[in-house]
Short mmCIF file of C-alpha atoms and ligand atoms in Angstrom, two decimals:
data_model
loop_
_atom_site.label_atom_id
_atom_site.label_comp_id
_atom_site.label_asym_id
_atom_site.label_seq_id
_atom_site.Cartn_x
_atom_site.Cartn_y
_atom_site.Cartn_z
CA MET A 1 27.33 -0.04 3.48
CA MET A 2 24.56 0.45 5.84
CA LYS A 3 21.51 -1.74 5.65
CA SER A 4 17.58 -0.98 6.27
CA VAL A 5 16.26 -3.84 8.77
CA PHE A 6 12.96 -4.09 9.71
CA THR A 7 12.40 -3.59 13.73
CA GLY A 8 8.51 -2.90 13.79
CA CYS A 9 5.26 -2.51 12.20
CA GLY A 10 1.90 -1.32 13.03
CA ALA A 11 -1.65 -0.47 11.82
CA TYR A 12 -4.80 1.20 12.03
CA LEU A 13 -8.29 0.64 10.42
CA PRO A 14 -11.31 3.15 11.31
CA GLN A 15 -14.01 1.45 13.16
CA ARG A 16 -16.89 1.54 10.94
CA LYS A 17 -16.59 -1.47 8.29
CA VAL A 18 -19.17 -1.50 5.41
CA SER A 19 -20.14 -4.69 4.00
CA ASN A 20 -20.97 -5.36 0.22
CA GLU A 21 -24.82 -5.92 1.19
CA GLU A 22 -24.80 -2.21 2.77
CA LEU A 23 -23.43 -0.69 -0.11
CA ALA A 24 -25.79 -2.29 -2.24
CA LYS A 25 -28.60 -0.39 -0.12
CA THR A 26 -27.48 2.95 -2.02
CA VAL A 27 -25.11 1.68 -5.10
CA ASP A 28 -26.83 -0.33 -7.99
CA THR A 29 -24.46 -3.45 -7.22
CA SER A 30 -24.58 -6.32 -5.41
CA ASP A 31 -22.34 -8.65 -3.11
CA GLU A 32 -22.08 -11.13 -5.61
CA TRP A 33 -20.78 -9.03 -8.37
CA ILE A 34 -18.00 -7.21 -6.02
CA VAL A 35 -17.19 -10.72 -4.87
CA ALA A 36 -16.74 -12.27 -7.84
CA ARG A 37 -14.89 -9.55 -9.96
CA THR A 38 -12.65 -8.45 -6.96
CA GLY A 39 -12.75 -10.63 -3.75
CA ILE A 40 -13.56 -7.81 -1.99
CA CYS A 41 -16.33 -8.15 0.99
CA ASN A 42 -15.73 -5.37 3.27
CA ARG A 43 -14.08 -1.93 3.55
CA HIS A 44 -13.26 0.58 6.82
CA ILE A 45 -14.30 3.85 6.20
CA ALA A 46 -13.19 6.97 8.43
CA ALA A 47 -15.24 8.80 10.69
CA ASP A 48 -16.07 12.29 9.55
CA ASP A 49 -13.84 13.67 11.63
CA GLU A 50 -10.87 11.22 11.14
CA MET A 51 -8.11 12.18 8.69
CA THR A 52 -5.47 10.73 7.27
CA SER A 53 -3.08 12.26 9.37
CA ASP A 54 -5.28 10.38 12.46
CA LEU A 55 -4.96 7.17 10.67
CA ALA A 56 -1.18 7.50 10.34
CA TYR A 57 -0.46 8.57 13.82
CA ALA A 58 -2.13 5.49 15.08
CA ALA A 59 -0.40 3.35 12.66
CA ALA A 60 2.64 4.86 13.85
CA VAL A 61 2.42 4.72 17.51
CA ASP A 62 1.47 0.63 17.12
CA ALA A 63 4.86 0.47 14.84
CA LEU A 64 6.93 2.12 17.14
CA ALA A 65 5.49 -0.05 20.11
CA SER A 66 6.30 -2.98 18.21
CA ALA A 67 9.89 -1.89 17.35
CA GLY A 68 10.25 -1.20 21.09
CA MET A 69 11.51 2.26 19.89
CA ALA A 70 10.69 5.56 21.36
CA ALA A 71 9.73 8.20 18.68
CA SER A 72 12.66 10.46 20.04
CA GLU A 73 14.88 7.97 18.24
CA LEU A 74 13.82 8.61 14.74
CA ASP A 75 15.70 10.62 12.53
CA LEU A 76 13.43 10.85 9.55
CA ILE A 77 9.47 10.08 8.40
CA VAL A 78 8.44 9.54 5.22
CA LEU A 79 4.47 9.04 4.52
CA ALA A 80 2.94 7.67 1.47
CA THR A 81 -0.57 9.08 0.73
CA ALA A 82 -2.41 10.38 -2.58
CA THR A 83 -5.06 11.68 0.06
CA PRO A 84 -3.48 14.03 2.34
CA ASP A 85 -5.14 16.22 4.93
CA GLN A 86 -4.61 19.10 3.34
CA THR A 87 -3.13 20.30 -0.06
CA PHE A 88 -0.08 21.49 2.05
CA PRO A 89 1.80 21.07 4.62
CA ALA A 90 2.60 17.58 4.06
CA THR A 91 0.62 14.92 6.36
CA ALA A 92 4.27 13.77 7.51
CA THR A 93 4.80 16.85 9.47
CA ARG A 94 1.12 16.42 11.26
CA VAL A 95 2.37 13.21 12.18
CA GLN A 96 5.27 14.53 13.47
CA ALA A 97 3.95 17.26 15.80
CA ARG A 98 1.83 14.66 17.33
CA LEU A 99 4.99 12.25 18.01
CA GLY A 100 6.87 15.42 19.41
CA VAL A 101 9.75 15.16 17.18
CA ALA A 102 10.03 18.63 15.65
CA GLY A 103 13.38 19.05 13.74
CA ILE A 104 13.86 15.79 11.92
CA PRO A 105 12.76 15.80 8.20
CA ALA A 106 9.28 14.52 7.50
CA PHE A 107 7.89 14.52 3.96
CA ASP A 108 5.12 12.72 2.09
CA VAL A 109 5.27 10.37 -1.11
CA GLN A 110 2.98 10.71 -3.81
CA ALA A 111 2.86 7.70 -5.91
CA VAL A 112 -0.58 6.27 -4.97
CA CYS A 113 -1.27 2.65 -4.68
CA SER A 114 2.54 2.14 -5.44
CA GLY A 115 3.24 4.81 -2.47
CA PHE A 116 4.57 2.61 0.45
CA ILE A 117 6.75 0.62 -1.95
CA TYR A 118 8.40 4.24 -3.06
CA ALA A 119 8.23 5.36 0.39
CA LEU A 120 10.52 2.22 1.43
CA ALA A 121 12.73 2.67 -1.28
CA VAL A 122 13.06 6.46 -0.42
CA ALA A 123 13.96 5.63 3.34
CA ASP A 124 16.30 2.90 2.27
CA ASN A 125 18.21 4.90 0.10
CA PHE A 126 18.77 7.47 3.14
CA ILE A 127 19.85 4.55 5.14
CA LYS A 128 22.03 3.69 2.59
CA ALA A 129 23.85 7.14 2.08
CA GLY A 130 24.30 7.09 5.85
CA GLN A 131 21.74 10.37 6.51
CA ALA A 132 19.36 8.57 8.65
CA ARG A 133 19.41 5.70 11.18
CA ASN A 134 15.67 5.22 12.04
CA VAL A 135 12.98 5.80 10.18
CA LEU A 136 9.60 5.72 10.28
CA VAL A 137 7.86 4.52 6.95
CA ILE A 138 4.08 5.23 6.82
CA GLY A 139 1.14 4.21 4.17
CA ALA A 140 -2.22 6.27 5.13
CA GLU A 141 -5.21 6.92 2.94
CA THR A 142 -8.94 8.14 3.40
CA PHE A 143 -9.74 7.48 0.10
CA SER A 144 -13.42 7.43 0.65
CA ARG A 145 -13.03 11.04 0.74
CA ILE A 146 -12.26 11.46 -3.27
CA LEU A 147 -14.61 8.47 -4.15
CA ASP A 148 -17.78 9.39 -6.38
CA TRP A 149 -20.67 7.47 -4.41
CA GLU A 150 -22.57 7.45 -7.41
CA ASP A 151 -20.34 5.58 -9.52
CA ARG A 152 -20.84 1.91 -9.00
CA THR A 153 -17.40 0.86 -11.09
CA THR A 154 -15.28 2.79 -8.24
CA CYS A 155 -16.83 3.39 -5.30
CA VAL A 156 -17.00 -0.23 -4.35
CA LEU A 157 -13.46 -0.84 -4.46
CA PHE A 158 -11.74 1.40 -2.25
CA GLY A 159 -11.63 1.61 1.77
CA ASP A 160 -9.71 3.35 4.30
CA GLY A 161 -6.45 2.66 6.64
CA ALA A 162 -2.73 2.94 7.64
CA GLY A 163 0.07 0.87 8.07
CA ALA A 164 3.44 1.79 9.06
CA VAL A 165 6.76 0.08 9.63
CA VAL A 166 10.24 1.18 11.73
CA LEU A 167 13.47 0.85 9.69
CA ARG A 168 16.87 0.92 11.17
CA ALA A 169 20.32 1.16 9.95
CA GLU A 170 22.67 -1.67 10.48
CA ALA A 171 26.00 -2.14 9.13
CA ASN A 172 26.08 -5.07 6.43
CA GLY A 173 26.15 -8.20 8.07
CA ASP A 174 25.30 -6.72 11.70
CA ALA A 175 21.85 -8.11 11.58
CA GLY A 176 23.08 -11.53 9.81
CA ASP A 177 21.26 -11.36 6.10
CA ARG A 178 18.19 -9.60 7.06
CA GLY A 179 16.77 -6.29 5.81
CA ILE A 180 16.02 -4.43 2.86
CA MET A 181 17.69 -6.65 -0.28
CA SER A 182 16.39 -4.18 -3.25
CA THR A 183 13.95 -1.95 -4.33
CA HIS A 184 12.75 -1.52 -7.82
CA LEU A 185 10.35 1.50 -9.21
CA HIS A 186 8.79 2.44 -11.99
CA ALA A 187 6.42 5.08 -13.57
CA ASP A 188 4.70 5.89 -16.90
CA GLY A 189 3.05 9.04 -16.89
CA ARG A 190 1.51 8.41 -20.40
CA HIS A 191 -1.12 6.29 -18.96
CA HIS A 192 -2.69 9.27 -16.63
CA ASP A 193 -6.01 9.31 -18.15
CA LYS A 194 -6.36 5.80 -16.94
CA LEU A 195 -6.30 6.19 -13.10
CA TYR A 196 -6.43 9.63 -11.84
CA VAL A 197 -8.33 12.19 -9.83
CA ASP A 198 -10.63 15.15 -11.73
CA GLY A 199 -9.59 17.69 -9.24
CA GLY A 200 -6.52 19.42 -7.51
CA PRO A 201 -5.62 22.53 -6.17
CA SER A 202 -3.89 23.82 -9.36
CA SER A 203 -6.76 22.24 -12.16
CA THR A 204 -10.14 22.57 -10.34
CA GLY A 205 -9.64 24.05 -7.15
CA THR A 206 -11.60 21.21 -5.64
CA ALA A 207 -10.12 17.93 -4.23
CA GLY A 208 -12.00 15.88 -7.09
CA PHE A 209 -13.07 12.25 -7.54
CA LEU A 210 -11.62 9.23 -8.75
CA ARG A 211 -11.65 8.12 -12.40
CA MET A 212 -10.71 4.54 -13.94
CA GLN A 213 -10.72 2.54 -17.09
CA GLY A 214 -10.91 -0.44 -14.98
CA LYS A 215 -10.36 -2.94 -17.63
CA GLU A 216 -7.32 -1.11 -18.78
CA VAL A 217 -5.97 -0.94 -15.36
CA PHE A 218 -6.52 -4.35 -14.89
CA ARG A 219 -4.64 -5.44 -17.80
CA HIS A 220 -1.59 -2.87 -17.27
CA ALA A 221 -1.28 -4.09 -13.57
CA VAL A 222 -0.81 -7.72 -14.41
CA ALA A 223 1.82 -6.72 -16.88
CA ASN A 224 3.65 -4.40 -14.80
CA LEU A 225 3.68 -6.82 -11.86
CA ALA A 226 5.04 -9.77 -13.46
CA SER A 227 7.62 -7.47 -14.73
CA VAL A 228 8.81 -5.87 -11.56
CA VAL A 229 8.38 -9.53 -9.96
CA ARG A 230 11.01 -10.87 -12.02
CA GLU A 231 13.35 -8.03 -12.04
CA ALA A 232 13.29 -8.00 -8.31
CA LEU A 233 14.37 -11.92 -8.50
CA THR A 234 16.76 -11.38 -11.12
CA ALA A 235 18.63 -8.39 -9.29
CA ASN A 236 19.09 -11.08 -6.20
CA ASN A 237 20.26 -14.04 -8.37
CA LEU A 238 16.92 -15.80 -6.69
CA GLN A 239 14.20 -18.20 -7.89
CA ALA A 240 10.67 -17.68 -6.81
CA ASP A 241 10.56 -20.56 -4.49
CA ALA A 242 13.18 -18.44 -2.42
CA ILE A 243 10.58 -16.30 -1.40
CA ASP A 244 8.27 -17.12 1.90
CA TRP A 245 5.71 -14.59 1.61
CA LEU A 246 4.33 -12.62 -1.09
CA VAL A 247 2.59 -9.28 0.15
CA PRO A 248 0.93 -7.66 -2.66
CA HIS A 249 -1.18 -4.76 -3.06
CA GLN A 250 -4.35 -5.32 -2.13
CA ALA A 251 -6.43 -4.42 -5.20
CA ASN A 252 -7.93 -7.05 -6.49
CA LYS A 253 -7.77 -10.67 -5.78
CA ARG A 254 -7.74 -11.47 -9.45
CA ILE A 255 -4.82 -9.29 -10.27
CA ILE A 256 -3.02 -11.07 -7.09
CA ASP A 257 -3.68 -14.51 -8.04
CA HIS A 258 -1.98 -13.81 -11.19
CA THR A 259 0.77 -12.35 -9.91
CA ALA A 260 1.04 -15.66 -7.66
CA LYS A 261 0.41 -18.03 -10.74
CA LYS A 262 3.50 -16.35 -12.41
CA LEU A 263 5.50 -16.84 -9.46
CA LYS A 264 4.07 -20.60 -9.21
CA MET A 265 3.32 -19.89 -5.69
CA PRO A 266 0.50 -21.44 -3.43
CA THR A 267 -2.16 -19.09 -1.96
CA GLU A 268 -0.87 -20.21 1.39
CA LYS A 269 1.93 -18.37 0.74
CA VAL A 270 0.04 -14.94 -0.29
CA VAL A 271 -0.68 -12.68 2.50
CA LEU A 272 -4.73 -11.53 1.39
CA THR A 273 -6.46 -8.89 3.26
CA VAL A 274 -8.47 -7.08 0.14
CA ALA A 275 -11.61 -9.17 1.43
CA GLU A 276 -11.60 -7.41 4.55
CA HIS A 277 -10.07 -3.89 3.53
CA GLY A 278 -10.78 -3.26 -0.09
CA ASN A 279 -8.04 -1.27 -1.73
CA THR A 280 -6.44 1.15 0.91
CA SER A 281 -4.25 2.52 -1.86
CA ALA A 282 -0.25 3.33 0.17
CA ALA A 283 -1.81 1.53 3.06
CA SER A 284 -2.46 -1.91 1.49
CA VAL A 285 0.81 -3.58 1.42
CA PRO A 286 1.91 -2.49 5.25
CA LEU A 287 -1.48 -3.30 6.57
CA ALA A 288 -1.15 -6.92 5.02
CA LEU A 289 2.32 -6.76 6.27
CA ASN A 290 1.22 -6.27 9.89
CA GLU A 291 -1.55 -8.57 10.04
CA ALA A 292 0.76 -11.73 8.42
CA VAL A 293 3.48 -10.30 10.96
CA SER A 294 1.11 -10.05 14.16
CA ASP A 295 -0.70 -13.49 13.72
CA GLY A 296 3.02 -15.00 13.51
CA ARG A 297 2.87 -15.94 9.63
CA ILE A 298 6.08 -13.96 8.81
CA LYS A 299 8.89 -14.63 11.09
CA GLN A 300 12.14 -13.29 11.27
CA GLY A 301 14.31 -14.25 8.57
CA ASP A 302 11.85 -14.95 6.04
CA VAL A 303 11.88 -13.67 2.46
CA ILE A 304 9.07 -11.11 1.52
CA LEU A 305 8.15 -9.73 -1.96
CA MET A 306 6.16 -6.57 -1.60
CA GLU A 307 4.62 -5.18 -4.69
CA ALA A 308 2.45 -2.45 -6.15
CA MET A 309 1.13 -0.93 -9.06
CA GLY A 310 -1.22 2.44 -9.07
CA GLY A 311 -2.15 5.62 -11.18
CA GLY A 312 0.45 7.42 -12.76
CA PHE A 313 1.15 4.56 -13.78
CA THR A 314 3.45 3.99 -11.12
CA TRP A 315 4.55 0.45 -9.91
CA GLY A 316 7.51 -1.16 -7.76
CA ALA A 317 8.68 -4.10 -5.88
CA VAL A 318 10.98 -4.40 -2.56
CA LEU A 319 12.52 -7.74 -1.68
CA ALA A 320 13.66 -8.15 2.09
CA ARG A 321 14.44 -10.49 4.74
CA TRP A 322 12.09 -9.76 7.65
N1 COA B 401 -21.84 -3.83 -9.62
C1 COA B 401 -22.56 -4.07 -10.57
N2 COA B 401 -22.06 -3.98 -11.48
C2 COA B 401 -21.18 -3.22 -11.83
C3 COA B 401 -20.43 -2.78 -10.92
C4 COA B 401 -20.91 -2.59 -9.82
N3 COA B 401 -19.93 -2.25 -8.58
N4 COA B 401 -19.57 -1.92 -11.49
C5 COA B 401 -19.45 -2.34 -13.03
N5 COA B 401 -20.55 -2.93 -13.20
C6 COA B 401 -21.09 -3.49 -14.24
C7 COA B 401 -20.83 -2.61 -15.69
O1 COA B 401 -21.51 -1.61 -15.60
C8 COA B 401 -20.93 -3.39 -16.77
O2 COA B 401 -22.06 -3.56 -17.25
P1 COA B 401 -22.20 -3.75 -18.74
O3 COA B 401 -21.69 -5.12 -19.43
O4 COA B 401 -23.58 -3.87 -18.80
O5 COA B 401 -21.78 -2.51 -19.48
C9 COA B 401 -20.57 -5.19 -15.94
O6 COA B 401 -20.66 -4.88 -14.96
C10 COA B 401 -18.73 -5.22 -16.22
O7 COA B 401 -18.17 -4.21 -16.19
P2 COA B 401 -16.51 -4.28 -16.52
O8 COA B 401 -15.83 -2.92 -16.09
O9 COA B 401 -16.51 -4.52 -17.86
O10 COA B 401 -16.14 -5.27 -15.59
P3 COA B 401 -14.75 -5.88 -14.92
O11 COA B 401 -14.61 -7.31 -15.30
O12 COA B 401 -13.79 -5.31 -16.15
O13 COA B 401 -14.47 -5.64 -13.56
C11 COA B 401 -13.19 -4.09 -12.35
C12 COA B 401 -14.48 -4.13 -13.38
C13 COA B 401 -12.99 -2.63 -12.11
C14 COA B 401 -13.62 -4.75 -11.14
C15 COA B 401 -11.88 -4.57 -13.06
O14 COA B 401 -11.83 -4.02 -14.20
C16 COA B 401 -10.73 -4.14 -12.15
O15 COA B 401 -10.55 -4.81 -11.17
N6 COA B 401 -9.85 -3.31 -12.74
C17 COA B 401 -8.50 -2.79 -11.90
C18 COA B 401 -8.82 -1.86 -10.86
C19 COA B 401 -7.89 -1.61 -9.83
O16 COA B 401 -7.41 -2.60 -9.39
N7 COA B 401 -7.76 -0.50 -9.79
C20 COA B 401 -6.79 -0.14 -9.03
C21 COA B 401 -5.51 -0.51 -8.95
S1 COA B 401 -3.98 0.42 -7.94
#
């Protein structure tokens, strides 16, 4: 059986940073309200001519460089996004064309904020099945394009960005005990109305805007994340103190605090980027991962627990040794 080992990661954030104060000039909100309810201070917003594939490509190039791998060595690209450049083709194929690796499979995964966790699970299964050796997994979003900038209950929460990792197949044992230990995915479509976009090619013919029942999402996120984190630990016969780093989806600091508290994890072991990135949906976990790897917090051999919850609802976790 093959194992998926992380060999590199990368990220890209659009240049334009928008603070809460700047938002408060056009939206009826305040820095105090946003910080107290969410922990968000800033978010990055893509330039008018920047698309999700541009962000994804930049993160991919960064990840390949950190892996010391040429794009030509890839044999699969999986890209998680809920904000593709176009309805079709998959944004992954646009990234593939720019990387110059025609011929290998490339496709998108749509699980909104859980997208990167889903994409990692898909990539891991390709590797375990012996169908891929070197896989580029990307989470990339331009949520600014699907926000109703007049709805203060949603527009203050999200940002744009991209993160990526490179996975390499290693025969069990060849990379020590490094690599993905297990993946855990869930969905419950009965909760559609609590978090969705009110448009789409088959309904309105427009891209639509994000709609959310914030309190309901909060309540389910806290419960589902606690449950999937427990599931990941149990599957590996581990206690929470075996985790070196919690790398959570960055939607809201209060949700993250809740999960960390359940795990009895001190805040020093939680990677937090929500203050500077806001919620970047499928990009948030790889962006946080990249930050903690780049600044030397996450080291080879560390046990990391990644988790996310998003529209659908979808939720999941990946336990891995970096
Ligand atoms: N600025 C100022 N006031 C705001 C505001 C804003 N940006 N957004 C909402 N308010 C107001 C509301 O209108 C409401 O006013 P009212 O009491 O006069 O009606 C008040 O603040 C409280 O709103 P409420 O929705 O009850 O706040 P909350 O404590 O639930 O916090 C969220 C709202 C969105 C921050 C919170 O519910 C949340 O984080 N939910 C999860 C969202 C999430 O993570 N989604 C992505 C999952 S992937």
